[in-house]
Coordinates of C-alpha atoms in Angstrom, one line a residue:
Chain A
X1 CA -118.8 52.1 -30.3
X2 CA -117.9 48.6 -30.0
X3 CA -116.1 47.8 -26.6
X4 CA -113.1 45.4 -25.9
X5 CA -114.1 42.5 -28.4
X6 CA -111.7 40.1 -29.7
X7 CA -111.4 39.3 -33.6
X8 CA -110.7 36.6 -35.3
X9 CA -109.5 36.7 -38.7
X10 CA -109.1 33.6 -40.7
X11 CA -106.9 33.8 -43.8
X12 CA -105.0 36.9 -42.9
X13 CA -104.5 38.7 -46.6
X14 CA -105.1 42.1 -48.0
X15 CA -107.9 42.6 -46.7
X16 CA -108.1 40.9 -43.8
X17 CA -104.8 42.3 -42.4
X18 CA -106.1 45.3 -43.4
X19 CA -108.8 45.1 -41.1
X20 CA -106.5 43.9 -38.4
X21 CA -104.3 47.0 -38.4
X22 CA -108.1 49.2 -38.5
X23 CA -109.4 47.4 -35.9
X24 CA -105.9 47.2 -33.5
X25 CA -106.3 51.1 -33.2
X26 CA -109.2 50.4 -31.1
X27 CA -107.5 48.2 -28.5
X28 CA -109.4 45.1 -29.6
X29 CA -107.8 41.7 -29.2
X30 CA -106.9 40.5 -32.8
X31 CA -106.2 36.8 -33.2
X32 CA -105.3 35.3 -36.9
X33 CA -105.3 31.7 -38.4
X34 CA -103.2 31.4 -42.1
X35 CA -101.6 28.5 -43.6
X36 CA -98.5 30.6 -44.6
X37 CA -96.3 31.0 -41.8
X38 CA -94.8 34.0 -43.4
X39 CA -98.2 36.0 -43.2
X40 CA -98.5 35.5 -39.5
X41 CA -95.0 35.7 -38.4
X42 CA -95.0 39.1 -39.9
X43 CA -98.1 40.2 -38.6
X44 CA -97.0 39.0 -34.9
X45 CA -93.4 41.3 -35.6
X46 CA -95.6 44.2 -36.7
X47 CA -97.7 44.5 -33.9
X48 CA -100.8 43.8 -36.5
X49 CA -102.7 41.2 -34.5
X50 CA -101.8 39.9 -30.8
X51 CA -101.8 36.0 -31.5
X52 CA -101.1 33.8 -34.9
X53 CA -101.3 30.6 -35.6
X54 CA -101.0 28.3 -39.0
X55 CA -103.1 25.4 -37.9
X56 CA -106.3 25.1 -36.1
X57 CA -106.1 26.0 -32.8
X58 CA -109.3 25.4 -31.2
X59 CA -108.6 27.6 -27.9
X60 CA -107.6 30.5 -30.7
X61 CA -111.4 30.0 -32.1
X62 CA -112.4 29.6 -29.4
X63 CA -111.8 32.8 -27.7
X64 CA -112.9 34.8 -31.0
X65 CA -116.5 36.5 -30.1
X66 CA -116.2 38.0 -33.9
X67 CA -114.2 35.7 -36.9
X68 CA -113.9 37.3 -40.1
X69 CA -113.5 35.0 -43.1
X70 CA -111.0 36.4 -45.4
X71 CA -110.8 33.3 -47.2
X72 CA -111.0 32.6 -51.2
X73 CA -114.8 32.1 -52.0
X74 CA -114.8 28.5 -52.5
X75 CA -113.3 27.5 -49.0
X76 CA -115.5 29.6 -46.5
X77 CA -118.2 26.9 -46.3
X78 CA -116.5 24.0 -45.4
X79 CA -114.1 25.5 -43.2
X80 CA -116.9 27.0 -41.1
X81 CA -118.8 23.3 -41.2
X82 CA -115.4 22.0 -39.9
X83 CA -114.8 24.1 -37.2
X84 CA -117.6 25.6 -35.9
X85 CA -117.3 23.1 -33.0
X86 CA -115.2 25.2 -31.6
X87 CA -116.5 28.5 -31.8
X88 CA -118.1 30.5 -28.5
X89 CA -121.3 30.5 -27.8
X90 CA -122.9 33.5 -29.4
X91 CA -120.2 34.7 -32.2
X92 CA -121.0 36.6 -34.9
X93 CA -118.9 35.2 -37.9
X94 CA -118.8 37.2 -41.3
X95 CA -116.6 37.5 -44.3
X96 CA -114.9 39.9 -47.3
X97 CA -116.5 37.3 -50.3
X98 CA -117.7 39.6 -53.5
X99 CA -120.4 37.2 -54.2
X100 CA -123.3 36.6 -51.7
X101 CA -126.0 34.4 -53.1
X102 CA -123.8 31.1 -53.2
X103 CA -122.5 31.5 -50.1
X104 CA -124.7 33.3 -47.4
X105 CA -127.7 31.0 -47.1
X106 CA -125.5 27.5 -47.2
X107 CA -123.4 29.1 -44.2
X108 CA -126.9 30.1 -42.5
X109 CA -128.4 26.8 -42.7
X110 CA -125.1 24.6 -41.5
X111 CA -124.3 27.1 -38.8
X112 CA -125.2 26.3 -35.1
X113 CA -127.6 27.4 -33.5
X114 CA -126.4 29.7 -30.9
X115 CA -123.7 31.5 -33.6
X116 CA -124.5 34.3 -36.0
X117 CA -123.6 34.3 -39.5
X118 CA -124.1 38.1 -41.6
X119 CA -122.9 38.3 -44.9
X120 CA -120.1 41.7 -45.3
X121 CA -118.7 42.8 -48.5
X122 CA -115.8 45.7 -47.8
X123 CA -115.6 47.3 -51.5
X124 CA -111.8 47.6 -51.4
X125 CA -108.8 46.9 -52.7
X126 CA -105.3 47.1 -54.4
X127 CA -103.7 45.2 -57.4
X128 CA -101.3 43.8 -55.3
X129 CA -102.3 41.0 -52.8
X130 CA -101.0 39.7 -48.7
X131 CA -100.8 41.3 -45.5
X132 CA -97.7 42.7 -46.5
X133 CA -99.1 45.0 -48.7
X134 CA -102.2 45.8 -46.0
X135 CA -103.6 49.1 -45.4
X136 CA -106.5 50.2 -43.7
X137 CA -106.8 53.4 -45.5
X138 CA -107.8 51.4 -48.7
X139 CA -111.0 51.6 -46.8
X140 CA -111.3 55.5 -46.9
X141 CA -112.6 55.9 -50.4
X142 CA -114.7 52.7 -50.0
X143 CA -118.1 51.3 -49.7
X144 CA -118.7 48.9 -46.8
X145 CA -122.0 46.7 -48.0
X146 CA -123.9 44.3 -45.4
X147 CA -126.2 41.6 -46.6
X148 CA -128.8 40.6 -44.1
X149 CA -131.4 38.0 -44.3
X150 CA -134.3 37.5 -42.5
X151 CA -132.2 35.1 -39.7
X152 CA -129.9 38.0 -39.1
X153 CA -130.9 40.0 -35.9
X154 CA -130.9 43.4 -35.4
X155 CA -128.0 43.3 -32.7
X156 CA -125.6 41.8 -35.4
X157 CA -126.7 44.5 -38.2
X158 CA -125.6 47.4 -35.8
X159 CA -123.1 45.9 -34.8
X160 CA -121.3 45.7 -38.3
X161 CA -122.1 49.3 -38.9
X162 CA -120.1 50.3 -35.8
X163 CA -117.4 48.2 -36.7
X164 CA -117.8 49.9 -40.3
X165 CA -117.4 53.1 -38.7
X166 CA -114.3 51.9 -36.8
X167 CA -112.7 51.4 -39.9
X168 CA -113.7 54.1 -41.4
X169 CA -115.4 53.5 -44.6
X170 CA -116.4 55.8 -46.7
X171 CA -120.2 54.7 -46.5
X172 CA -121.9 51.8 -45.1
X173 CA -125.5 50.4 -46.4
X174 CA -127.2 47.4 -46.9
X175 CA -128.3 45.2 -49.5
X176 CA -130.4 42.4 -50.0
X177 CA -128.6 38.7 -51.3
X178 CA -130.1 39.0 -54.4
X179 CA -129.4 43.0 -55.0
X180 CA -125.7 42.9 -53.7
X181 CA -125.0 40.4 -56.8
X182 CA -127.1 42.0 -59.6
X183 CA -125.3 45.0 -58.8
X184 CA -121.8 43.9 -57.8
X185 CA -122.1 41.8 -61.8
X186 CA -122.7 45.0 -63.6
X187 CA -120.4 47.3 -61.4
X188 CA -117.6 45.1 -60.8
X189 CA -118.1 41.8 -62.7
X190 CA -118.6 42.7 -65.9
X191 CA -116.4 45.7 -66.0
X192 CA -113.6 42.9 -65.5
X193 CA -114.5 41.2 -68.0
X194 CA -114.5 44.0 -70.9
X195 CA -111.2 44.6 -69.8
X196 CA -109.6 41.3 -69.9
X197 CA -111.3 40.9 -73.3
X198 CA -110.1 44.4 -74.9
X199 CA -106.7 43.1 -73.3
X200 CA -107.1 40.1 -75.1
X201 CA -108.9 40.7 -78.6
X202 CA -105.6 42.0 -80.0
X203 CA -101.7 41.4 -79.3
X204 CA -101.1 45.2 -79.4
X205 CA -97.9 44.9 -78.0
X206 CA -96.6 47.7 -81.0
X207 CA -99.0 49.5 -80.1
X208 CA -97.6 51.1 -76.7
X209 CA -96.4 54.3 -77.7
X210 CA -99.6 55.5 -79.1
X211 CA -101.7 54.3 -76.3
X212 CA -103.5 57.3 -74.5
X213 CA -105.0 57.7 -71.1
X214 CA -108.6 56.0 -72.8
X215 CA -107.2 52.6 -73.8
X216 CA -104.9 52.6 -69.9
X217 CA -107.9 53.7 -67.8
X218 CA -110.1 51.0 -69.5
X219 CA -107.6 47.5 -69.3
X220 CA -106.2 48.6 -65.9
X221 CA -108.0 46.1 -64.2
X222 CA -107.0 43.9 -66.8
X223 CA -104.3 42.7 -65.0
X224 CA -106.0 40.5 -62.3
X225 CA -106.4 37.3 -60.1
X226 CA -107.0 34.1 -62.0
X227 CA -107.6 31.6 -58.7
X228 CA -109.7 34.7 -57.3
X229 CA -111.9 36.0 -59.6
X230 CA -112.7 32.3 -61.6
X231 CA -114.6 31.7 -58.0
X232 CA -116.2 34.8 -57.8
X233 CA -117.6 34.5 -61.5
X234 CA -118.8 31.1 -61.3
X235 CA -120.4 32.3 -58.1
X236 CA -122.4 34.7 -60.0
X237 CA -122.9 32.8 -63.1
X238 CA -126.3 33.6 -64.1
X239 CA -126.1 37.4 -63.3
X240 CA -122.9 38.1 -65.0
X241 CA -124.0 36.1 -68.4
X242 CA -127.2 38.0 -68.9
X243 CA -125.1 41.4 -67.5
X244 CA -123.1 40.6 -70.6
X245 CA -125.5 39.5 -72.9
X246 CA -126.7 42.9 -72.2
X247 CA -123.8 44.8 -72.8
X248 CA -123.1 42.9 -76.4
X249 CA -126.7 43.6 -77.3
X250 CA -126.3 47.6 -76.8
X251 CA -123.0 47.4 -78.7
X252 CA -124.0 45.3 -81.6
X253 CA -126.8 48.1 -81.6
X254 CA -124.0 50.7 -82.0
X255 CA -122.3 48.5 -85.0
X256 CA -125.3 48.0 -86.8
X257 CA -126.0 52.1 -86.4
X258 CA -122.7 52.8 -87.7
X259 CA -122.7 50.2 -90.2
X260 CA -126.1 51.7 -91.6
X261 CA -125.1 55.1 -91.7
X262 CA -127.4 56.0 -89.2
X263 CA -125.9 59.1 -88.0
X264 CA -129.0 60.3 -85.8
X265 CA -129.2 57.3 -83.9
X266 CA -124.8 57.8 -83.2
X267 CA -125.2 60.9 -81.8
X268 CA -129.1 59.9 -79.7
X269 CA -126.4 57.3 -78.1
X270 CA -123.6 59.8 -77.1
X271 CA -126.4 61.9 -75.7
X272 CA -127.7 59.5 -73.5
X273 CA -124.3 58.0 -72.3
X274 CA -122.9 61.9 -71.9
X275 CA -126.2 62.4 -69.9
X276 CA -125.6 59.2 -67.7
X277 CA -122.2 59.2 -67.1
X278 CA -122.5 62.7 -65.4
X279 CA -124.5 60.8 -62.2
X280 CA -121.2 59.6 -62.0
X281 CA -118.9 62.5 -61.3
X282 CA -117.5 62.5 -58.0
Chain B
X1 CA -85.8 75.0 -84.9
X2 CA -88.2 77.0 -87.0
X3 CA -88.1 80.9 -87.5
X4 CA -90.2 83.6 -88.1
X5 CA -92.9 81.9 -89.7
X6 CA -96.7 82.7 -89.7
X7 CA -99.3 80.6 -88.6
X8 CA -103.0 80.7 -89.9
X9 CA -105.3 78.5 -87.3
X10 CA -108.7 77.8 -89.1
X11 CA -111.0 77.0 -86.2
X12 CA -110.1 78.0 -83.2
X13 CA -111.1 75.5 -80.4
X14 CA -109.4 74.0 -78.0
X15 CA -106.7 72.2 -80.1
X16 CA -106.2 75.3 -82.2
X17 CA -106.7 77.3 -79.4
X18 CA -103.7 75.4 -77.7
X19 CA -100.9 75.4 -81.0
X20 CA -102.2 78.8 -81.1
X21 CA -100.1 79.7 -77.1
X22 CA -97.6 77.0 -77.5
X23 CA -96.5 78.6 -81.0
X24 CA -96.7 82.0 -79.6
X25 CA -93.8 81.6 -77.0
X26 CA -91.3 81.4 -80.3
X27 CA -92.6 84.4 -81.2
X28 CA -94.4 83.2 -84.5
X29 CA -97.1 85.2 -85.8
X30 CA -100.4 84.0 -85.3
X31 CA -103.6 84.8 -86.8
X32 CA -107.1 82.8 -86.9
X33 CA -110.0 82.7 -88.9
X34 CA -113.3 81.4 -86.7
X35 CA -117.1 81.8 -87.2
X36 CA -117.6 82.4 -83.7
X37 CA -116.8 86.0 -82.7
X38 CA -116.3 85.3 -79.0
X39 CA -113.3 82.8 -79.3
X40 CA -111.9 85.6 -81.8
X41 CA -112.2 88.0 -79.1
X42 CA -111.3 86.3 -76.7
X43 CA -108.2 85.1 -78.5
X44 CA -106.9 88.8 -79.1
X45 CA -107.8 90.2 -75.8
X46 CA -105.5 87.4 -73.9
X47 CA -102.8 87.8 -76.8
X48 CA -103.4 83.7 -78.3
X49 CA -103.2 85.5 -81.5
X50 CA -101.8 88.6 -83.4
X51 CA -104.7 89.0 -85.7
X52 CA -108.3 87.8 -86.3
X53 CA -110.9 87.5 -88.3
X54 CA -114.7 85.8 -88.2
X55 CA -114.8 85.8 -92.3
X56 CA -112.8 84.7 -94.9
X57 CA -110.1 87.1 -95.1
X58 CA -108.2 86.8 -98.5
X59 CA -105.3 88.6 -96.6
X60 CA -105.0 86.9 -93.5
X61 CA -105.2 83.9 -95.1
X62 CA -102.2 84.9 -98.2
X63 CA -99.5 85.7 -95.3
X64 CA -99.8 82.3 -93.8
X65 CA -96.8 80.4 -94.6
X66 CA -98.4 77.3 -92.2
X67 CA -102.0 77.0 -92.6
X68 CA -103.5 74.6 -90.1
X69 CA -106.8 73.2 -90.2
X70 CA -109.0 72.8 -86.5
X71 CA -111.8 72.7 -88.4
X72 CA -114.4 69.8 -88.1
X73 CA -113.4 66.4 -90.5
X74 CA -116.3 67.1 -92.5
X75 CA -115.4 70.8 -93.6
X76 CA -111.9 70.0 -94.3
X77 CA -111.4 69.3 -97.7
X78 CA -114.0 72.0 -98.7
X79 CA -112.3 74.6 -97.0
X80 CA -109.6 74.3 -98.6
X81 CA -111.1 73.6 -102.1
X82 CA -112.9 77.1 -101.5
X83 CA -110.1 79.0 -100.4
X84 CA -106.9 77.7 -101.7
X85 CA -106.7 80.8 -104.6
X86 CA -105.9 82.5 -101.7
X87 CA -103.2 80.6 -100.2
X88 CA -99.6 82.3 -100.2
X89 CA -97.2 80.1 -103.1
X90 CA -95.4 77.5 -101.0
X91 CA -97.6 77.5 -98.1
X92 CA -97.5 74.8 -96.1
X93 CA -101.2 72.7 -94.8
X94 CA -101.8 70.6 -91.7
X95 CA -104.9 69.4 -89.5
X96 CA -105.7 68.2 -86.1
X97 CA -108.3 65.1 -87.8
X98 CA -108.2 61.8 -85.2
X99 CA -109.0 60.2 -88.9
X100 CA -106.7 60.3 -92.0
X101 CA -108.0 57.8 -94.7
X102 CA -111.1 59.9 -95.6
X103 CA -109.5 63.6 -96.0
X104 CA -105.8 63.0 -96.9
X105 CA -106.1 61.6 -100.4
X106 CA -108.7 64.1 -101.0
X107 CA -107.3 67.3 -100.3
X108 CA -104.0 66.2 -101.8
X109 CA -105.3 65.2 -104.8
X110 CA -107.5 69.0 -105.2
X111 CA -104.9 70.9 -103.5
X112 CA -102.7 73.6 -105.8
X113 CA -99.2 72.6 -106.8
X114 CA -97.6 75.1 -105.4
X115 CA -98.6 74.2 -101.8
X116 CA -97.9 71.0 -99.7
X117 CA -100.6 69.4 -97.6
X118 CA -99.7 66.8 -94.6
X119 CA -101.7 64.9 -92.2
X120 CA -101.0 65.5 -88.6
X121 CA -102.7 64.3 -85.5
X122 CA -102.3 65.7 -82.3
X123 CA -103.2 63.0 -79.6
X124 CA -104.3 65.2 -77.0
X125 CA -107.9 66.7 -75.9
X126 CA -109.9 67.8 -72.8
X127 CA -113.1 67.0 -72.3
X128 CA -114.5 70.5 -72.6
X129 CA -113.9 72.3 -75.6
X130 CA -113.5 75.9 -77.1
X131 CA -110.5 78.5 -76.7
X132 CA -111.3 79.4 -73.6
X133 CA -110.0 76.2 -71.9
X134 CA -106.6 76.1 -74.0
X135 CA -103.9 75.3 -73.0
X136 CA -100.3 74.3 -74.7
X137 CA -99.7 72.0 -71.3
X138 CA -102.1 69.3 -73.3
X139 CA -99.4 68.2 -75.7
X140 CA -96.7 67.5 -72.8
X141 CA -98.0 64.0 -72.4
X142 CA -99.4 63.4 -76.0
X143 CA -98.2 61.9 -79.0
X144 CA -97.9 63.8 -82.2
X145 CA -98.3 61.7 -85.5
X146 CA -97.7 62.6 -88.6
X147 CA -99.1 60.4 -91.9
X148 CA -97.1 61.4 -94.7
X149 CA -97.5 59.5 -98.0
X150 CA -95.3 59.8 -101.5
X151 CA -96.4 62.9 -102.1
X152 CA -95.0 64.5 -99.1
X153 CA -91.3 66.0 -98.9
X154 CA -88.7 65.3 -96.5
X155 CA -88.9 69.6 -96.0
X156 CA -93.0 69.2 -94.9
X157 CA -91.9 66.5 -92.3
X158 CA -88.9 68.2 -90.9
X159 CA -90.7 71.2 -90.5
X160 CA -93.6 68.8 -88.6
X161 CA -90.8 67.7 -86.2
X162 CA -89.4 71.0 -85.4
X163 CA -93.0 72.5 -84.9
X164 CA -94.2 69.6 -82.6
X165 CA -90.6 69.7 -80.6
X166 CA -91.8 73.3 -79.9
X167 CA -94.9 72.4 -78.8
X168 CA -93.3 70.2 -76.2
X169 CA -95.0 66.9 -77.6
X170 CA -94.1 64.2 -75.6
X171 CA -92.9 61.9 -78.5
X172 CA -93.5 62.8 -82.6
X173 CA -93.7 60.0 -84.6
X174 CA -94.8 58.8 -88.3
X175 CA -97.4 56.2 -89.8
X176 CA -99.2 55.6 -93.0
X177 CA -102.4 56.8 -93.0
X178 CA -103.8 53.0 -93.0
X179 CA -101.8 51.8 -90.0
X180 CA -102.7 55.3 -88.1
X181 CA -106.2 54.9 -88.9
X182 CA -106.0 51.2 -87.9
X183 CA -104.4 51.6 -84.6
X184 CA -106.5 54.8 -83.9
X185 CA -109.8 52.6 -84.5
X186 CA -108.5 49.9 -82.0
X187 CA -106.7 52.4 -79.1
X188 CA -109.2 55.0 -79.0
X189 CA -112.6 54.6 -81.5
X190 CA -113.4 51.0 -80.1
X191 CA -112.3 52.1 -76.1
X192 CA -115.3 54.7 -76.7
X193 CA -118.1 52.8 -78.1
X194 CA -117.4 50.5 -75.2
X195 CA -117.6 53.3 -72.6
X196 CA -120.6 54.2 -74.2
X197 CA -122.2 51.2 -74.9
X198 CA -121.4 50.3 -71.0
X199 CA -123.2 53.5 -69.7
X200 CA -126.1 53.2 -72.3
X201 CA -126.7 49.4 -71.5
X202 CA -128.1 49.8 -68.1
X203 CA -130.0 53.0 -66.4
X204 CA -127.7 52.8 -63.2
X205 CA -128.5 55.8 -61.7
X206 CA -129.2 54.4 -58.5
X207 CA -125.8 52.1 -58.5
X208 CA -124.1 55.2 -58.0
X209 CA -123.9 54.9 -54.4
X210 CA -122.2 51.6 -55.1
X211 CA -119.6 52.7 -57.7
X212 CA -116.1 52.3 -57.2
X213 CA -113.1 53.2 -59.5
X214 CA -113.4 50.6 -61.6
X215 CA -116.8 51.8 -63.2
X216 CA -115.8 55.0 -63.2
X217 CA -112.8 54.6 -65.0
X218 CA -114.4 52.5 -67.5
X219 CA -117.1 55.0 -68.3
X220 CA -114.9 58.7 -68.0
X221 CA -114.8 58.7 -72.2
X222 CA -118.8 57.8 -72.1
X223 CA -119.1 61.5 -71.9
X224 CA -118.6 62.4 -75.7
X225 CA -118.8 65.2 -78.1
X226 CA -121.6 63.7 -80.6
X227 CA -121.6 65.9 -83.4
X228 CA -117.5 65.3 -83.6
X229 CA -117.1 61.8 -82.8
X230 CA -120.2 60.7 -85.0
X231 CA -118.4 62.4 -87.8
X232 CA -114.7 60.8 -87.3
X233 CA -116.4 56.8 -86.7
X234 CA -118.0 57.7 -90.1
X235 CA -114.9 58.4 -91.5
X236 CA -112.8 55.1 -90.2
X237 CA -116.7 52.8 -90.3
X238 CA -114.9 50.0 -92.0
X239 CA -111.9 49.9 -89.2
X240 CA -114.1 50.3 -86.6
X241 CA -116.6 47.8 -87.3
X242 CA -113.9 45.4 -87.7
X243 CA -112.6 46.0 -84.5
X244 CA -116.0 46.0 -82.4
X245 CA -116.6 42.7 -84.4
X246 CA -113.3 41.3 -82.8
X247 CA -113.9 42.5 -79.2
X248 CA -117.3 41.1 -79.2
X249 CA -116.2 37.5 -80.1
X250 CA -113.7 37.5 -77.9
X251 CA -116.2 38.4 -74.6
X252 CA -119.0 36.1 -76.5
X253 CA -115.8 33.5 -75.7
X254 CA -115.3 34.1 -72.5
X255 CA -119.2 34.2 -72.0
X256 CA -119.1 30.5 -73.3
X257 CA -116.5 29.6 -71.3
X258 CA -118.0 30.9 -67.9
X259 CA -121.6 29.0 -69.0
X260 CA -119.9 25.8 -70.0
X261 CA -117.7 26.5 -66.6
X262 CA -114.6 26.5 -68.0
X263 CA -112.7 27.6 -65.3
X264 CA -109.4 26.6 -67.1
X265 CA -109.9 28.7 -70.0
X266 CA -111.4 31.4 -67.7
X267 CA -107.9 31.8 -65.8
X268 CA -105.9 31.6 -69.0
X269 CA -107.6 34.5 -70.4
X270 CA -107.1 36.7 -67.1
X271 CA -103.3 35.0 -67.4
X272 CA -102.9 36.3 -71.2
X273 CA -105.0 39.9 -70.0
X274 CA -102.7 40.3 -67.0
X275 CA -98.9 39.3 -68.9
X276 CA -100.8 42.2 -71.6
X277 CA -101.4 44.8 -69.9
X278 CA -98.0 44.6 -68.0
X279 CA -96.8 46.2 -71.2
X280 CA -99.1 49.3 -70.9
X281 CA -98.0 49.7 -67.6
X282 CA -96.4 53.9 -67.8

């Protein structure tokens, strides 16, 4: 259990009030920096964090002995190299971002000294965004994955699985930099990206009333972020390219079966995906 | 509302198996022809049907005054072709076949003048099959379509409405058998090759730990009957292809504009996606 700590959470969103409302129950102190003075006025009235402010406010940092970046991707850098002067001695600072590789090693080798910085990606989420919409049981279902490097120390591994466990995730593990983005681009990447483009390869508009639960499972996640999810694909540009490169190759392989007739190779390829996908069932 | 009639199912599996109990209720007569002596059993035991048979029976079949076919596409036309000197004067012939362009011409070119064939497609399934997991609650949701073409009459297509408003479709509606086969190709052939090609293009057995909702949904259809499914992508190749051909260039654009880092173009796509699947929302 993690005793009496106070939180920091910068860029107070989704999922960062989210984990403000988990962590509360536990009687830590929850501070919150945002730039939109609704986020934290409504978070002060709802009891979700104790102080708020929507500028830098050095004693606010300063107090923090955790701050949890819930920032877009492209920001988290540069706002720790800006105000890092004013964190404690000995915080641990992590983060939400989907993508590790382009930001985990440029925070660990800006970062002072005597601070800690360990890379955390909570698997959750809803299609609607803001603290408004926060939840902490979105973290039930979900994965909680840590990303630790060889300058992380043992201290601050454990101490993300406890706080893991505060919040209840479903399961909590770790991955390295490099696995974490292989497999988030397949997973999660790529799985975006069919969607948007069977979304996109046809108007099909006329086609509503016909549509079935196949076509609705696979383009729900078609409707999604443009600011959020341009960062975390240029983030992970070379794994998602070949992830898709991939993917075209198996179904051009498909096309070419069915444009050849090939009838045995159809139904080798239903096998095998009928065999796979049952690894899946929950 | 229709009266009295009597139903021949040839084929009884699940979709059979499940017009089979919703026709019941209006107290129709119901008899089935199938190969397999279980589902006959079975189907008399729990009172699905009135009378059974696992051979041609040149009886059975000459009280039918609705003949439908749950047989697989392939058998379809030659079924009928075989049995039709047995079929009562005036009887009328449906099917359950996801794909019209390849049988409906056919059989109503061979078929006897004195009886009317029309293509139907019920747009509901499970994903196990046989009688024994029937059930009339499938067609609640579903679409009903019927493809009637000039050599239909208005009295075959009433009769279609009044049947499917007894099996509680959700909505009945018409197409040509181009457009049906069209739209069928896009909504539900092409969602399936991707599910499968997905599943097949990586052995992710160990992401499963990983996996969240969005995989899942994505791959749910990857599990696939081969010996059916091989048969109706046969029968609509030429749709199919086209639409697999259109999907691909439009994620081989996206892949270009995520290598060229063309964030602009990246976030109109998910833009145009997300204003899409709005649409599509139930």
């Amino acid at each position: 259990m993690i005793k009496d700590k106070s939180f920091l959470i910068v860029g107070l969103g989704l999922l960062g009030g989210s984990m403000a409302m988990g962590l509360k129950k536990w009687n830590h102190r929850i501070y919150a920096i945002d730039i939109d003075k609704n986020a934290i006025d409504y978070a002060l009235e709802k009891g979700i964090i104790d102080e708020g402010s929507t500028e830098i406010d050095a004693d606010l940092i300063g107090k923090a002995d955790v701050i949890i970046s819930g920032l877009y991707p492209a920001l988290i850098v540069d706002w720790i190299a800006e105000n890092q002067k004013y964190f404690k001695s000995g915080a641990l600072i992590t983060d939400v971002t989907g993508v590790k590789g382009a930001i985990v090693d440029k925070i660990q080798n800006i970062l002072r000294p005597d601070c800690e910085f360990i890379g955390v990606h909570p698997m959750a989420g809803k299609e609607v965004s803001g603290v408004q919409h926060a939840d902490p049981a979105i973290f039930l279902p979900a994965n909680l994955i840590i990303t630790p490097t060889d300058k992380n120390t043992q201290q601050a591994i454990d101490f993300i699985y406890e706080m893991g466990k505060e919040l209840r995730f479903n399961n909590i593990c770790q991955l390295s930099v490099e696995e974490h983005d292989k497999m988030i681009g397949y997973l999660s990447q790529l799985t975006h990206v069919i969607a948007v483009s069977l979304m996109n390869a046809n108007d099909s508009k006329e086609l509503v009333q016909y549509t079935g639960d196949s076509f609705r499972d696979l383009t729900r996640i078609a409707k999604i972020n443009e600011h959020l999810w341009t960062e975390l694909f240029m983030m992970n540009k070379a794994n998602l390219v070949e992830h898709i490169e991939n993917f075209v190759n198996e179904i051009n392989d498909f096309k070419d079966a069915l444009q050849r007739e090939d009838t045995e190779k159809m139904k080798q390829k239903f096998i095998t995906s009928t065999q796979r996908r049952k690894y899946f069932d929950k």
